[in-house]
Structures are given as C-alpha cells and as structure tokens.
JSON list of C-alpha atoms in Angstrom, two decimals:
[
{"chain": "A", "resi": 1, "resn": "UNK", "atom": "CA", "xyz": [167.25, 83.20, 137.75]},
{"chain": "A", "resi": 2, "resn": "UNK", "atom": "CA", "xyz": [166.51, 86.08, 134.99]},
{"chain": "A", "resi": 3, "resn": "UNK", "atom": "CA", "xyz": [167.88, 85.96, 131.45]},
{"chain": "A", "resi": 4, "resn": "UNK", "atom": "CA", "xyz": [167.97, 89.07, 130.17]},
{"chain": "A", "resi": 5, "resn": "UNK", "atom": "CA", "xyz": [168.95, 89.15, 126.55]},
{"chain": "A", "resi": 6, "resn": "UNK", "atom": "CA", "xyz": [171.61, 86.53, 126.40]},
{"chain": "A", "resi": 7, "resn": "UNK", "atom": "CA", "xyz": [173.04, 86.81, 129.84]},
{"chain": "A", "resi": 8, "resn": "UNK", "atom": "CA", "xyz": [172.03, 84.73, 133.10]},
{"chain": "A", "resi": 9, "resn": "UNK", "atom": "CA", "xyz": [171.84, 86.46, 136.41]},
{"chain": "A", "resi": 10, "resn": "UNK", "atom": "CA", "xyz": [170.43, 84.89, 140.14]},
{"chain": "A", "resi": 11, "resn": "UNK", "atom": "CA", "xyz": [167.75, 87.51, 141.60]},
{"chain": "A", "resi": 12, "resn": "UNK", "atom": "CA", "xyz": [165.31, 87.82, 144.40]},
{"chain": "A", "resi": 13, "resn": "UNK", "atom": "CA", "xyz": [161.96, 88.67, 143.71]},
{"chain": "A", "resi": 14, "resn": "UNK", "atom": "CA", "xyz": [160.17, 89.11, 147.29]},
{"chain": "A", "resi": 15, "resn": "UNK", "atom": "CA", "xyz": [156.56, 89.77, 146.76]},
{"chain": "A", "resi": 16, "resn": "UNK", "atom": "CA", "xyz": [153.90, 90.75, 144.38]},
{"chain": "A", "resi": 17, "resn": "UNK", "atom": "CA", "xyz": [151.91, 94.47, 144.30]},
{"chain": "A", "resi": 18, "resn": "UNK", "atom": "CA", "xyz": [148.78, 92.87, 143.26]},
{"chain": "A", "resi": 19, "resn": "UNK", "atom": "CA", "xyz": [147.21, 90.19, 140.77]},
{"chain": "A", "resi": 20, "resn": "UNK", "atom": "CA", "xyz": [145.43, 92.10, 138.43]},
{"chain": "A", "resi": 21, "resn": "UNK", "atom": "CA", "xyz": [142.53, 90.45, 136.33]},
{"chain": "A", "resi": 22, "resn": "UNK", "atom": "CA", "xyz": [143.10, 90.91, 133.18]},
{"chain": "A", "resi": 23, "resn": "UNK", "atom": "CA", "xyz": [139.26, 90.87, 131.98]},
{"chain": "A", "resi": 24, "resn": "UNK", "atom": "CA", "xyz": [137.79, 93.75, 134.75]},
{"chain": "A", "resi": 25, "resn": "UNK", "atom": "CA", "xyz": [141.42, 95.57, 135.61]},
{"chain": "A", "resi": 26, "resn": "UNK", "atom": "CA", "xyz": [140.50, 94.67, 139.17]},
{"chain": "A", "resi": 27, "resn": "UNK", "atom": "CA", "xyz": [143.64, 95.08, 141.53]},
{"chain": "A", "resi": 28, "resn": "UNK", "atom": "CA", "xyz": [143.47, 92.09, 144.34]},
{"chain": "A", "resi": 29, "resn": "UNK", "atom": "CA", "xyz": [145.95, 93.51, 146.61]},
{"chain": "A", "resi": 30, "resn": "UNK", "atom": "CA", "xyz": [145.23, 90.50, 148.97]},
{"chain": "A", "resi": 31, "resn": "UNK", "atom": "CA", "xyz": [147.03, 88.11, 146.52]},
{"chain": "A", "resi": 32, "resn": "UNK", "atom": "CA", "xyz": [150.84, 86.78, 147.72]},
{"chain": "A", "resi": 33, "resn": "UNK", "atom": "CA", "xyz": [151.30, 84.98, 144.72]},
{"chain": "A", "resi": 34, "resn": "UNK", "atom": "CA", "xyz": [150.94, 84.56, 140.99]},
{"chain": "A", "resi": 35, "resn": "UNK", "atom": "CA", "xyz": [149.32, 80.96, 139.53]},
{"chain": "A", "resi": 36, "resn": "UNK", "atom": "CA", "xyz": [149.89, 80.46, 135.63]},
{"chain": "A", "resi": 37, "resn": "UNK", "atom": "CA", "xyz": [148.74, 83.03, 132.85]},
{"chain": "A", "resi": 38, "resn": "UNK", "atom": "CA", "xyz": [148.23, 85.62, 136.02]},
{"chain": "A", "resi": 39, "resn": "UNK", "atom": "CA", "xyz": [149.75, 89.12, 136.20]},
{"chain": "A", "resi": 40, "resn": "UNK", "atom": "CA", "xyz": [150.87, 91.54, 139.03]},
{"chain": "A", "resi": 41, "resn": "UNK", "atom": "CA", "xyz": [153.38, 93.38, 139.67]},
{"chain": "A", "resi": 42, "resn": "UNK", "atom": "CA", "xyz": [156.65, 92.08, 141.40]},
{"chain": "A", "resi": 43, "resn": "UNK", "atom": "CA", "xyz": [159.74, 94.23, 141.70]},
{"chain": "A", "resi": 44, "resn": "UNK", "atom": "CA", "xyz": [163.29, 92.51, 141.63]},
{"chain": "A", "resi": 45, "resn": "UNK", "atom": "CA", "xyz": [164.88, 93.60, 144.67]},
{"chain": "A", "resi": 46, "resn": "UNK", "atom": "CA", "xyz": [168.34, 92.75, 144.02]},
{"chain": "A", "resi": 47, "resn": "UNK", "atom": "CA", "xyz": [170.52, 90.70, 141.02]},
{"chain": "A", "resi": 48, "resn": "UNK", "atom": "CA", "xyz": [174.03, 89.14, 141.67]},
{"chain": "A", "resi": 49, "resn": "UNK", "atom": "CA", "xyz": [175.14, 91.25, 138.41]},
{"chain": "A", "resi": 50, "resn": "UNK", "atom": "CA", "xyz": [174.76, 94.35, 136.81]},
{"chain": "A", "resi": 51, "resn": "UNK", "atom": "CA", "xyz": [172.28, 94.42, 133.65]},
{"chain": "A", "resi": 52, "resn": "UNK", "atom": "CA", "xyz": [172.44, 97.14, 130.85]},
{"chain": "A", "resi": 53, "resn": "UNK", "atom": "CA", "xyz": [168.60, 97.66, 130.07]},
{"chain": "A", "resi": 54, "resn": "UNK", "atom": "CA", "xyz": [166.45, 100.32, 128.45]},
{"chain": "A", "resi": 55, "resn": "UNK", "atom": "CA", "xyz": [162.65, 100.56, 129.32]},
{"chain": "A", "resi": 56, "resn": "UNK", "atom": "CA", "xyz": [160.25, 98.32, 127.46]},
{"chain": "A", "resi": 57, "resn": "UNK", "atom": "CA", "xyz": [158.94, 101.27, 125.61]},
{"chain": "A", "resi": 58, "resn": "UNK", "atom": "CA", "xyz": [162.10, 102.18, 124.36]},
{"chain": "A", "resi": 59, "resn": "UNK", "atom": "CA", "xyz": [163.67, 98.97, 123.39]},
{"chain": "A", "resi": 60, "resn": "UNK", "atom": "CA", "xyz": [161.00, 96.12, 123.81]},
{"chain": "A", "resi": 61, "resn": "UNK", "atom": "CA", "xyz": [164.37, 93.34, 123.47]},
{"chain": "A", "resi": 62, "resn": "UNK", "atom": "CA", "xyz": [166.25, 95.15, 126.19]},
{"chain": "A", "resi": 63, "resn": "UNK", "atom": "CA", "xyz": [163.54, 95.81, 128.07]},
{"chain": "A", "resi": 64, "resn": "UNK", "atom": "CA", "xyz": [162.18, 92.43, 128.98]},
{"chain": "A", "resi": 65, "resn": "UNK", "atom": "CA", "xyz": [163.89, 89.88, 130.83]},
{"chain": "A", "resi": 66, "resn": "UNK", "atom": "CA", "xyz": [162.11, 85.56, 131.64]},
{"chain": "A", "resi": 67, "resn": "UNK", "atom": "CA", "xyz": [162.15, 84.37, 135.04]},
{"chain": "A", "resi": 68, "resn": "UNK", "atom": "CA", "xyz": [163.20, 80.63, 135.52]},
{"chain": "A", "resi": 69, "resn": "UNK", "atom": "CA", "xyz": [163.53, 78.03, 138.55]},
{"chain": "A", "resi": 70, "resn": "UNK", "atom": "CA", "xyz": [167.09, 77.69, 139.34]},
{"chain": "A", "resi": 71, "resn": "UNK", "atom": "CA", "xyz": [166.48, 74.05, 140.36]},
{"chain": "A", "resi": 72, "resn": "UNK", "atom": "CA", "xyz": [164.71, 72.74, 136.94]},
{"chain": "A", "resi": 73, "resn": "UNK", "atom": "CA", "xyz": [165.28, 75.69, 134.11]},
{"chain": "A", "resi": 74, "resn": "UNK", "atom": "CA", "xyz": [161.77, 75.88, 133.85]},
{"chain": "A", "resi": 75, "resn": "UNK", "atom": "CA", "xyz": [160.29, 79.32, 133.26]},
{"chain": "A", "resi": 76, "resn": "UNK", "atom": "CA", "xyz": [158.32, 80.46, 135.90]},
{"chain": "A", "resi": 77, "resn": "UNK", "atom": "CA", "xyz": [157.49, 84.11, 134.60]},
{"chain": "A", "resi": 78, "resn": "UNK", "atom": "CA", "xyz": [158.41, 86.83, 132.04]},
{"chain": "A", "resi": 79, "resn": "UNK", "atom": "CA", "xyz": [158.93, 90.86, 133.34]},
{"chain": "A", "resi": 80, "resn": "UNK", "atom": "CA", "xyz": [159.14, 94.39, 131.62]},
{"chain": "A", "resi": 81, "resn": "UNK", "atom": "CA", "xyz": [161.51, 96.97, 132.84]},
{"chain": "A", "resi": 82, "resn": "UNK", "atom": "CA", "xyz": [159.40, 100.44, 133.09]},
{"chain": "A", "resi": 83, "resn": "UNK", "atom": "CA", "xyz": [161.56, 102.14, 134.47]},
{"chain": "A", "resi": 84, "resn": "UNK", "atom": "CA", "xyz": [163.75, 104.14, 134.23]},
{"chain": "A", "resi": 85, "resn": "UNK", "atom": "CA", "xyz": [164.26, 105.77, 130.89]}
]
C-alpha cells in the first residue's frame, strides 16, 4: 500500500535498480532487495488509483508518498516522485 498525502492506494512495486551505499555512492546492481535504512531505486509499476502529485523538488509534501505492508500497516519504505514536472 502507498499513502500519498492523505489518501491510501494498493501498488506493485516489482524490483529495485540498485542499492546504493550511501557512504561511497557505490551502485550494487546485483542487489534484489532493500534491508532497513538501505536505498535504491524501485519504480511503482502500477496503483489501483489515480494520484495527483508534483515532483519532490517542486512540492516536497506532494511529492513523497510511505510504503506500508498491507497485511500489518507497518511501513516498509518511504519514495520521492522525480518525475515528471
């Protein structure tokens, strides 16, 4: 699930770019998934809803969405839109 602003939407993320390490700015591209505090890339492929959204470097609010686990509400993750403006 996303929440973007207020509003809850189902989506499907399907795999990650890279992990990138934060310290060197090395790109793993061998890396299928994300453990906590890690960051990479991971396009949403497809939402059950429409969202109204600016970029993050226009709006920072609309432009940022959490990622939670549909089964417990627990966040799993937290996204920027970059695209498009």
């Amino acid at each position: 699930m996303v929440k973007h602003t207020t509003r809850w939407v189902r989506a499907v993320v399907k795999d990650i770019h890279y992990r990138l390490d934060v310290n060197t700015l090395h790109r793993d591209e061998s890396a299928h998934s994300l453990t906590l505090n890690e960051v990479g890339p991971c396009p949403v492929c497809g939402l059950t809803q429409p969202l109204f959204y600016d970029s993050y470097r226009r709006n920072r609010t609309t432009g940022s969405f959490i990622v939670a686990s549909e089964q417990t509400n627990v966040t799993v993750g937290a996204g920027m839109i970059l695209g498009p403006d």
